[in-house]
Amino acid sequence: MPRLLAETDAPGEECGVVARKILCLEKEADAAAGLVTDPVLLVLAIGRRQQQPRAGIGRRRDENPALAAPERRIGEKREAKLFRVPGDGAVIVVHDQRDGGDAGVRHDGWHSDEKREAREIRRSQGRRNNVAGNSRKVSAMESSIFVTAERPLAEDWRCGGRLVVDLASLADNWRAAARLAGRAEAAGVVKGDAYGIGIEAAATALAAAGCQTFFVALPSEGLRLRPPLPDAPIYVLNGLPPRAAAEFSRAGLRPVLGSAEEVDEWAAFRAAGGTGAAALHVDTGMQRLGVTLDEAAAIAPRAKALGLALVMSHLAAADQPGHALNAAQLSRFRSVAQAFAGVPASLSNSAGLHLGPDFLFDLVRPGIALYGARSTAAAPPLSTVVTAEARIVQVRDVAAGTAVGYGASEHVRRPSRIAILGAGYADGYHRRAGSTDERPGASVHLHGRRAPLIGRISMDLIAVDVTDIPEARRGDHAELFGPNIAIDEVAERAETIGYELLTGLGRRYQRHYRGGA
């Protein structure tokens, strides 16, 4: 029986019927954390609202916003999905389908004294399990509740490092992108396993925050999104593989058609009675994917027959605002959008959001900005989504002049204390971020101070100088990147970009998910 800790229930009480399935509510957050091992859908149920409690099960069910409150004016039908995600976050998403489409209130937290004002329910402070987010108005036919059960970070002796993924910060970054988008819709790009943080958890949090449209690179990623997002438009950027049109249609995935061959195959499928929407990718200067401008002009009269729901292009130099290619691509895409009048148009990625309103069109596609890394120097600071930490395996004393690490590439200049961390390039921490006698490397953060890397990074180990941090001990965790060491700083030292660090995060970290929409 799946179990989830809920804030409104007294210790040990049960509460809640969803499609006649009882969710047992335990007094310990460990019960919820026990659910979280891999991204597996546990429950998919459609049930009717229960307005009265069963005898002897504790508080009234209508006091728990996740289990139907009559004052929320919801309709009779509800869909509830309970997920396991890696780490400490057990997730339940409840979709309440209203009659008519009246605006409702999305409740993402509640207060232990059940005090309600204007049908908003406030979150209590200092509770062991955390239900993150704030109530906010929504005008859609459905509202979602995103609930996570958490506990303090526990030590996992099996792992050398841990990742803390802040889903509330992910949602905040999406909201910031949505504000920059103005009247355009802000989609969510979750390709590359949501830039390394876990596609199911990320997409669920984004959907709960209000994101409606998603982009992945591969059909396999889109298929992973279907259980948590059964109705969301999901576009597959890498296009339509040969003979896959029927499979796309069955899965409800939308291919981004990027060549004349793909367009012809999709057209033949539709002409034979196949159904499903698609997008058209037009190359305006990237020289990677997309039909040519001439091909796009020939396709435009067939937009309806192809079921085109979007026409798009991709900016090649948006991270360089003054680059001449930006203006050239904008001019070309304007002509494309005019040719496909009535079909929503999309040009901007994360960096494109900072090029001005002319680049926004109908839909924007923020990617890296959602995950806390900067897409361009013009971007304002973002909320930190991922914190990577490595545990100190041992601390050793090293005499002045001693070489540290492979190749004897760096020598300490004073008697030093060196901490050896249990992570390395097998965990996605790039070897180039190491240090030599000629070139300083990256730093880590622990006990409120920075500690520079010493020598080369090994596959499983990193050496850092903790001479000035005498309290550093075996078992402590050092931040590799996060709120104190920006991921873009580490990327610069490694001569790469934040995208590569995030998407290269290894599977050996212990993962914790915090917060929600």
Coordinates of C-alpha atoms in Angstrom, one line a residue:
M1 CA 0.0 0.0 0.0
P2 CA 1.6 3.4 -0.9
R3 CA 2.0 5.7 2.0
L4 CA 2.5 9.4 2.1
L5 CA 2.9 11.8 5.0
A6 CA 0.5 14.7 4.9
E7 CA 0.7 17.8 7.1
T8 CA -3.0 17.9 8.2
D9 CA -3.1 14.5 9.8
A10 CA -2.3 13.8 13.4
P11 CA 0.5 11.2 14.0
G12 CA -0.5 7.7 12.9
E13 CA -3.9 8.6 11.5
E14 CA -5.2 7.6 8.1
C15 CA -7.0 9.9 5.8
G16 CA -8.1 10.0 2.2
V17 CA -9.9 8.0 -0.4
V18 CA -8.9 8.4 -4.0
A19 CA -10.8 6.1 -6.3
R20 CA -11.5 3.9 -3.3
K21 CA -7.7 3.5 -2.6
I22 CA -6.6 4.4 0.9
L23 CA -3.5 6.4 1.3
C24 CA -2.0 5.5 4.7
L25 CA -0.5 8.6 6.3
E26 CA 2.4 7.8 8.6
K27 CA 3.8 10.0 11.4
E28 CA 7.4 9.6 10.1
A29 CA 8.7 11.2 6.9
D30 CA 10.8 8.1 6.4
A31 CA 7.6 6.3 5.3
A32 CA 7.3 8.7 2.4
A33 CA 11.0 8.7 1.7
G34 CA 10.8 4.9 1.5
L35 CA 8.8 5.3 -1.7
V36 CA 11.5 7.0 -3.6
T37 CA 13.9 4.8 -5.5
D38 CA 13.2 5.3 -9.2
P39 CA 10.8 7.2 -11.4
V40 CA 7.9 4.7 -11.4
L41 CA 4.2 5.6 -11.6
L42 CA 2.5 4.0 -8.6
V43 CA -1.1 5.0 -8.8
L44 CA -3.3 6.3 -11.6
A45 CA -6.8 6.7 -10.4
I46 CA -10.0 8.6 -11.2
G47 CA -12.4 8.9 -8.3
R48 CA -15.2 11.0 -6.9
R49 CA -14.8 13.5 -4.2
Q50 CA -15.4 12.2 -0.7
Q51 CA -17.2 15.0 1.3
Q52 CA -17.6 13.1 4.5
P53 CA -15.0 11.2 6.5
R54 CA -15.2 7.5 7.1
A55 CA -15.8 6.7 10.8
G56 CA -12.7 6.5 12.9
I57 CA -10.0 7.7 10.6
G58 CA -9.2 11.1 12.1
R59 CA -9.7 14.5 10.6
R60 CA -12.3 15.5 8.1
R61 CA -11.2 14.8 4.6
D62 CA -12.5 18.2 3.5
E63 CA -9.8 19.8 5.7
N64 CA -7.1 18.5 3.5
P65 CA -6.8 20.5 0.2
A66 CA -5.1 17.5 -1.5
L67 CA -8.1 15.3 -0.7
A68 CA -11.0 17.7 -1.7
A69 CA -12.3 20.7 0.1
P70 CA -15.9 21.6 -0.7
E71 CA -15.2 25.3 -0.4
R72 CA -12.8 25.0 -3.4
R73 CA -15.8 24.6 -5.6
I74 CA -14.3 21.7 -7.5
G75 CA -16.3 19.4 -9.7
E76 CA -17.0 15.7 -9.0
K77 CA -14.3 14.1 -11.0
R78 CA -10.6 14.0 -10.0
E79 CA -7.5 12.4 -11.3
A80 CA -4.7 11.6 -8.8
K81 CA -1.2 10.4 -9.7
L82 CA 1.3 9.3 -7.1
F83 CA 4.9 9.1 -8.2
R84 CA 8.2 8.0 -6.8
V85 CA 11.2 10.1 -7.8
P86 CA 14.9 9.6 -6.9
G87 CA 15.8 11.1 -3.5
D88 CA 13.5 12.2 -0.8
G89 CA 10.5 13.6 -2.6
A90 CA 7.3 11.5 -2.8
V91 CA 5.0 13.3 -5.2
I92 CA 1.2 13.3 -5.6
V93 CA -0.4 15.4 -8.3
V94 CA -4.2 15.9 -8.1
H95 CA -6.1 17.3 -11.0
D96 CA -9.5 18.7 -10.1
Q97 CA -11.8 19.2 -13.1
R98 CA -14.2 22.0 -12.6
D99 CA -17.5 22.7 -14.1
G100 CA -17.6 25.6 -16.5
G101 CA -14.1 27.0 -16.1
D102 CA -14.4 29.3 -13.2
A103 CA -11.2 30.6 -11.8
G104 CA -10.1 28.6 -8.7
V105 CA -7.3 28.7 -6.2
R106 CA -4.4 26.4 -6.4
H107 CA -3.4 25.2 -2.9
D108 CA 0.2 24.2 -2.6
G109 CA 0.4 24.3 1.2
W110 CA -1.7 24.5 4.3
H111 CA -1.5 25.7 7.9
S112 CA -1.8 23.4 10.8
D113 CA -4.5 25.5 12.5
E114 CA -6.6 25.3 9.4
K115 CA -7.1 29.0 9.3
R116 CA -8.5 30.1 6.0
E117 CA -8.7 33.5 4.5
A118 CA -10.3 34.1 1.1
R119 CA -10.0 30.4 0.5
E120 CA -6.3 30.5 0.7
I121 CA -4.5 28.0 2.9
R122 CA -1.2 29.0 4.3
R123 CA 1.8 26.8 4.9
S124 CA 3.0 26.1 8.4
Q125 CA 6.7 26.8 9.3
G126 CA 9.1 24.3 10.8
R127 CA 7.1 21.2 10.0
R128 CA 9.2 18.2 9.3
N129 CA 7.6 17.4 6.0
N130 CA 7.5 20.3 3.6
V131 CA 4.7 21.2 1.2
A132 CA 6.2 24.0 -0.9
G133 CA 4.7 26.8 -2.8
N134 CA 2.0 29.4 -2.4
S135 CA -1.7 29.5 -3.2
R136 CA -2.3 31.4 -6.5
K137 CA -5.2 32.1 -8.8
V138 CA -5.6 29.8 -11.8
S139 CA -8.1 30.2 -14.6
A140 CA -7.8 26.8 -16.3
M141 CA -10.4 24.1 -16.2
E142 CA -8.0 22.1 -14.0
S143 CA -5.8 22.9 -11.0
S144 CA -3.0 20.8 -9.8
I145 CA -1.6 20.2 -6.3
F146 CA 2.1 19.3 -6.1
V147 CA 3.0 17.8 -2.7
T148 CA 6.4 16.6 -1.6
A149 CA 7.2 14.8 1.6
E150 CA 10.7 15.6 2.8
R151 CA 13.1 14.8 5.6
P152 CA 16.5 16.2 6.6
L153 CA 19.3 15.1 4.3
A154 CA 20.2 11.6 5.4
E155 CA 23.7 10.1 5.0
D156 CA 23.9 7.4 2.4
W157 CA 27.1 5.4 3.0
R158 CA 26.8 3.9 -0.5
C159 CA 27.4 7.2 -2.3
G160 CA 30.4 9.6 -2.4
G161 CA 28.3 12.6 -3.3
R162 CA 24.8 13.9 -3.3
L163 CA 22.6 16.1 -5.4
V164 CA 20.0 18.4 -3.9
V165 CA 17.4 19.4 -6.6
D166 CA 15.2 22.3 -5.6
L167 CA 12.0 22.0 -7.5
A168 CA 10.6 25.2 -6.0
S169 CA 13.5 27.1 -7.5
L170 CA 12.9 25.3 -10.9
A171 CA 9.4 26.6 -10.8
D172 CA 10.5 30.1 -9.8
N173 CA 12.9 30.2 -12.8
W174 CA 10.1 29.1 -15.1
R175 CA 7.9 31.9 -13.7
A176 CA 10.7 34.4 -14.3
A177 CA 10.9 33.2 -17.9
A178 CA 7.2 33.5 -18.3
R179 CA 7.3 37.1 -17.1
L180 CA 10.0 37.9 -19.7
A181 CA 7.9 36.2 -22.3
G182 CA 5.1 38.8 -21.9
R183 CA 2.1 37.6 -23.8
A184 CA 3.9 34.6 -25.3
E185 CA 3.5 31.2 -23.8
A186 CA 6.5 29.9 -21.9
A187 CA 7.1 26.2 -22.6
G188 CA 9.5 24.0 -20.7
V189 CA 12.5 22.3 -22.3
V190 CA 13.2 19.1 -20.4
K191 CA 15.5 17.2 -22.9
G192 CA 18.6 15.5 -21.6
D193 CA 16.7 14.1 -18.6
A194 CA 15.7 17.7 -17.8
Y195 CA 19.3 18.8 -18.1
G196 CA 20.4 16.1 -15.7
I197 CA 18.0 16.6 -12.8
G198 CA 15.4 14.0 -13.7
I199 CA 12.7 14.5 -16.3
E200 CA 9.7 13.1 -14.4
A201 CA 10.3 15.2 -11.3
A202 CA 11.2 18.4 -13.3
A203 CA 8.2 18.2 -15.6
T204 CA 5.8 17.5 -12.8
A205 CA 7.0 20.5 -10.9
L206 CA 6.9 22.7 -14.0
A207 CA 3.3 21.5 -14.8
A208 CA 2.2 22.3 -11.3
A209 CA 3.7 25.8 -11.7
G210 CA 1.6 26.3 -14.8
C211 CA 3.8 25.2 -17.7
Q212 CA 1.6 23.6 -20.3
T213 CA 3.9 22.7 -23.3
F214 CA 7.1 20.6 -23.2
F215 CA 10.0 20.0 -25.5
V216 CA 12.2 16.9 -25.5
A217 CA 14.9 15.8 -27.9
L218 CA 14.0 12.1 -28.3
P219 CA 10.9 10.0 -28.4
S220 CA 12.1 8.0 -25.4
E221 CA 12.0 11.2 -23.4
G222 CA 8.5 12.0 -24.5
L223 CA 7.3 8.5 -23.6
R224 CA 8.7 9.0 -20.1
L225 CA 6.6 12.2 -19.8
R226 CA 3.3 10.7 -20.8
P227 CA 2.4 9.0 -17.4
P228 CA 2.9 12.2 -15.4
L229 CA 1.6 14.5 -18.2
P230 CA -1.1 12.6 -20.0
D231 CA -2.6 15.5 -21.9
A232 CA 0.3 18.0 -22.3
P233 CA 1.6 18.9 -25.8
I234 CA 5.0 17.2 -26.0
Y235 CA 7.2 18.2 -29.0
V236 CA 10.2 16.0 -30.0
L237 CA 12.9 18.3 -31.3
N238 CA 15.0 15.7 -33.1
G239 CA 12.2 15.1 -35.6
L240 CA 10.4 12.1 -37.0
P241 CA 12.4 8.8 -37.3
P242 CA 11.7 6.7 -40.4
R243 CA 8.4 4.7 -40.2
A244 CA 7.6 6.1 -36.7
A245 CA 4.6 8.3 -37.5
A246 CA 2.0 5.9 -36.2
E247 CA 3.9 5.4 -33.0
F248 CA 4.1 9.1 -32.5
S249 CA 0.4 9.4 -33.0
R250 CA -0.4 6.6 -30.6
A251 CA 1.8 8.1 -27.9
G252 CA 0.4 11.6 -28.5
L253 CA 3.9 13.0 -29.3
R254 CA 4.4 15.8 -31.8
P255 CA 7.3 15.5 -34.1
V256 CA 9.2 18.7 -35.0
L257 CA 9.5 18.1 -38.7
G258 CA 13.0 19.2 -39.8
S259 CA 13.5 18.0 -43.3
A260 CA 11.5 17.6 -46.5
E261 CA 11.7 13.8 -46.1
E262 CA 10.1 14.0 -42.6
V263 CA 7.4 16.3 -43.9
D264 CA 6.6 13.9 -46.8
E265 CA 6.4 10.9 -44.5
W266 CA 4.1 12.8 -42.0
A267 CA 2.0 14.0 -44.9
A268 CA 1.5 10.5 -46.2
F269 CA 0.6 9.2 -42.7
R270 CA -2.0 12.0 -42.3
A271 CA -3.4 11.5 -45.8
A272 CA -4.0 7.8 -45.0
G273 CA -6.2 8.7 -42.1
G274 CA -3.5 9.1 -39.4
T275 CA -4.0 11.7 -36.7
G276 CA -1.8 13.9 -34.6
A277 CA -0.2 17.3 -34.5
A278 CA 3.3 18.3 -35.5
A279 CA 5.6 21.3 -35.6
L280 CA 7.7 22.5 -38.5
H281 CA 11.3 23.5 -38.0
V282 CA 12.6 26.1 -40.5
D283 CA 16.4 26.8 -40.7
T284 CA 17.0 30.5 -40.5
G285 CA 20.7 30.4 -40.0
M286 CA 21.7 27.6 -37.7
Q287 CA 22.6 25.1 -40.4
R288 CA 21.7 22.1 -38.2
L289 CA 18.0 21.1 -38.4
G290 CA 15.1 22.5 -40.4
V291 CA 13.7 22.9 -43.9
T292 CA 15.0 25.6 -46.0
L293 CA 13.2 28.9 -46.5
D294 CA 12.1 27.9 -50.0
E295 CA 10.9 24.5 -48.8
A296 CA 9.0 26.2 -46.0
A297 CA 7.2 28.5 -48.6
A298 CA 6.1 25.4 -50.5
I299 CA 4.9 23.7 -47.3
A300 CA 2.9 26.7 -46.1
P301 CA -0.3 25.9 -48.1
R302 CA -0.3 22.4 -46.6
A303 CA -0.1 23.5 -43.0
K304 CA -3.6 22.4 -42.1
A305 CA -3.3 19.1 -43.9
L306 CA -0.1 18.4 -42.0
G307 CA -1.8 19.3 -38.6
L308 CA 0.9 21.9 -37.9
A309 CA 0.4 23.3 -34.4
L310 CA 3.7 25.3 -34.4
V311 CA 6.3 26.7 -36.7
M312 CA 9.7 27.3 -35.2
S313 CA 13.3 28.1 -35.7
H314 CA 16.4 28.2 -33.4
L315 CA 18.7 31.1 -32.7
A316 CA 22.4 30.3 -33.2
A317 CA 24.0 33.3 -31.5
A318 CA 21.4 34.6 -29.0
D319 CA 24.0 34.5 -26.2
Q320 CA 25.8 37.3 -28.1
P321 CA 23.2 40.0 -28.2
G322 CA 25.2 42.2 -30.7
H323 CA 25.8 39.4 -33.2
A324 CA 24.6 40.2 -36.7
L325 CA 23.1 36.8 -37.1
N326 CA 20.4 37.5 -34.6
A327 CA 18.9 40.3 -36.7
A328 CA 19.2 38.2 -39.8
Q329 CA 17.4 35.2 -38.3
L330 CA 14.7 37.5 -36.9
S331 CA 14.1 39.0 -40.4
R332 CA 13.9 35.5 -42.0
F333 CA 11.6 34.1 -39.3
R334 CA 9.2 37.0 -39.6
S335 CA 8.7 36.1 -43.3
V336 CA 8.2 32.4 -42.3
A337 CA 5.6 33.4 -39.6
Q338 CA 3.7 35.5 -42.1
A339 CA 3.6 32.6 -44.6
F340 CA 2.2 30.4 -41.8
A341 CA -0.4 32.9 -40.6
G342 CA -2.7 31.3 -38.0
V343 CA 0.0 28.8 -36.8
P344 CA 1.7 29.7 -33.6
A345 CA 5.3 30.7 -34.0
S346 CA 8.4 30.2 -31.8
L347 CA 11.9 31.5 -32.1
S348 CA 13.5 32.3 -28.7
N349 CA 15.4 30.0 -26.4
S350 CA 16.7 31.0 -23.0
A351 CA 19.1 33.6 -24.3
G352 CA 16.6 34.8 -26.9
L353 CA 14.3 36.0 -24.0
H354 CA 16.8 38.9 -23.5
L355 CA 17.0 40.0 -27.1
G356 CA 13.8 42.1 -26.9
P357 CA 10.1 41.7 -27.6
D358 CA 10.5 41.2 -31.3
F359 CA 12.0 37.8 -30.7
L360 CA 9.2 36.4 -28.6
F361 CA 6.4 35.6 -31.1
D362 CA 3.8 33.2 -29.7
L363 CA 5.8 30.7 -27.7
V364 CA 9.3 30.8 -26.1
R365 CA 11.4 27.7 -25.2
P366 CA 13.5 28.3 -22.1
G367 CA 15.9 25.5 -21.3
I368 CA 19.1 26.1 -19.4
A369 CA 17.6 29.2 -17.6
L370 CA 15.1 26.9 -15.9
Y371 CA 17.9 25.0 -14.2
G372 CA 19.8 27.9 -12.8
A373 CA 22.6 28.4 -15.2
R374 CA 23.0 31.7 -17.2
S375 CA 22.3 31.6 -20.9
T376 CA 23.9 35.0 -21.5
A377 CA 25.7 37.7 -19.7
A378 CA 22.6 39.8 -19.9
A379 CA 20.5 37.4 -17.9
P380 CA 19.8 38.3 -14.3
P381 CA 20.8 35.9 -11.5
L382 CA 18.6 32.9 -11.3
S383 CA 17.5 30.7 -8.4
T384 CA 19.8 27.8 -7.7
V385 CA 18.2 24.5 -8.7
V386 CA 21.0 22.0 -8.3
T387 CA 23.5 21.7 -5.5
A388 CA 26.2 19.1 -6.0
E389 CA 28.2 17.9 -2.9
A390 CA 31.0 15.4 -2.3
R391 CA 31.8 13.8 1.0
I392 CA 35.3 14.0 2.5
V393 CA 36.8 10.5 2.4
Q394 CA 39.9 11.5 4.4
V395 CA 42.0 14.5 5.5
R396 CA 45.8 14.2 5.3
D397 CA 48.8 16.3 6.1
V398 CA 51.2 17.1 3.3
A399 CA 54.6 18.7 3.6
A400 CA 55.6 21.8 1.7
G401 CA 56.8 21.2 -1.8
T402 CA 54.9 17.8 -2.1
A403 CA 53.2 17.0 -5.4
V404 CA 49.5 16.1 -5.2
G405 CA 47.7 13.8 -7.6
Y406 CA 48.3 12.3 -11.0
G407 CA 51.2 13.6 -13.1
A408 CA 52.5 15.6 -10.1
S409 CA 51.0 18.6 -11.8
E410 CA 50.8 20.8 -8.6
H411 CA 52.9 21.1 -5.6
V412 CA 51.7 22.6 -2.3
R413 CA 53.6 25.7 -1.3
R414 CA 53.3 25.3 2.5
P415 CA 52.6 22.6 5.0
S416 CA 49.0 21.7 4.1
R417 CA 45.9 19.8 5.0
I418 CA 44.4 18.1 2.0
A419 CA 40.8 16.8 2.0
I420 CA 40.1 14.0 -0.5
L421 CA 36.5 14.2 -1.8
G422 CA 34.6 11.1 -3.0
A423 CA 33.6 12.4 -6.5
G424 CA 35.4 12.8 -9.8
Y425 CA 35.0 13.0 -13.5
A426 CA 33.0 9.7 -13.4
D427 CA 30.4 11.9 -11.6
G428 CA 30.4 14.6 -14.3
Y429 CA 32.9 16.9 -12.6
H430 CA 35.2 17.8 -15.4
R431 CA 38.9 16.9 -15.3
R432 CA 39.8 20.2 -16.8
A433 CA 38.5 22.0 -13.6
G434 CA 41.6 20.7 -11.7
S435 CA 44.6 22.8 -10.8
T436 CA 48.3 22.8 -11.8
D437 CA 51.3 24.9 -10.7
E438 CA 50.7 27.2 -13.7
R439 CA 46.9 27.3 -13.7
P440 CA 44.4 27.6 -10.8
G441 CA 41.4 25.4 -10.9
A442 CA 37.9 25.5 -9.4
S443 CA 37.1 25.8 -5.7
V444 CA 34.6 24.0 -3.4
H445 CA 32.8 25.4 -0.4
L446 CA 32.5 24.0 3.1
H447 CA 32.1 25.4 6.6
G448 CA 31.4 28.8 5.1
R449 CA 34.7 29.1 3.2
R450 CA 36.2 28.3 -0.1
A451 CA 38.8 25.6 -0.6
P452 CA 40.8 25.5 -3.9
L453 CA 41.3 22.3 -5.8
I454 CA 44.8 20.8 -5.7
G455 CA 46.1 18.8 -8.6
R456 CA 44.3 16.8 -11.2
I457 CA 40.8 15.5 -10.8
S458 CA 40.7 11.7 -10.8
M459 CA 37.9 9.4 -11.9
D460 CA 36.5 9.1 -8.4
L461 CA 38.4 11.6 -6.2
I462 CA 39.2 15.3 -5.9
A463 CA 41.8 16.9 -3.7
V464 CA 41.2 20.2 -2.1
D465 CA 43.2 22.4 0.2
V466 CA 41.5 22.8 3.6
T467 CA 44.6 24.2 5.5
D468 CA 42.5 27.3 6.3
I469 CA 39.5 25.3 7.3
P470 CA 40.7 23.4 10.4
E471 CA 37.2 22.1 11.3
A472 CA 37.0 20.1 8.0
R473 CA 36.6 16.4 8.9
R474 CA 36.1 13.0 7.4
G475 CA 32.4 12.7 6.5
D476 CA 31.8 16.4 5.9
H477 CA 30.3 17.4 2.6
A478 CA 31.8 20.1 0.3
E479 CA 29.7 21.9 -2.2
L480 CA 31.0 21.4 -5.7
F481 CA 28.5 23.8 -7.2
G482 CA 25.3 25.4 -5.9
P483 CA 24.4 28.5 -4.0
N484 CA 28.0 29.4 -3.0
I485 CA 29.9 28.1 -6.0
A486 CA 28.0 29.0 -9.2
I487 CA 27.8 26.3 -11.8
D488 CA 28.9 28.7 -14.4
E489 CA 32.1 29.5 -12.4
V490 CA 33.0 25.8 -12.3
A491 CA 32.2 25.5 -16.0
E492 CA 34.5 28.5 -16.8
R493 CA 37.4 26.8 -14.9
A494 CA 36.7 23.6 -16.8
E495 CA 36.6 25.5 -20.1
T496 CA 33.1 24.4 -20.9
I497 CA 29.5 25.6 -20.3
G498 CA 27.0 25.0 -17.5
Y499 CA 24.9 22.9 -19.9
E500 CA 27.6 20.3 -20.1
L501 CA 28.1 20.1 -16.4
L502 CA 24.4 19.7 -15.7
T503 CA 23.6 17.1 -18.4
G504 CA 26.8 15.1 -17.5
L505 CA 25.8 14.6 -13.9
G506 CA 26.6 11.0 -13.0
R507 CA 24.2 8.5 -11.6
R508 CA 26.3 7.7 -8.6
Y509 CA 25.1 10.7 -6.6
Q510 CA 22.5 10.3 -3.8
R511 CA 19.6 12.4 -5.1
H512 CA 17.3 14.5 -2.9
Y513 CA 14.3 16.4 -4.3
R514 CA 13.0 19.4 -2.4
G515 CA 10.0 21.7 -2.8
G516 CA 7.4 22.0 -5.4
A517 CA 5.5 24.5 -7.4

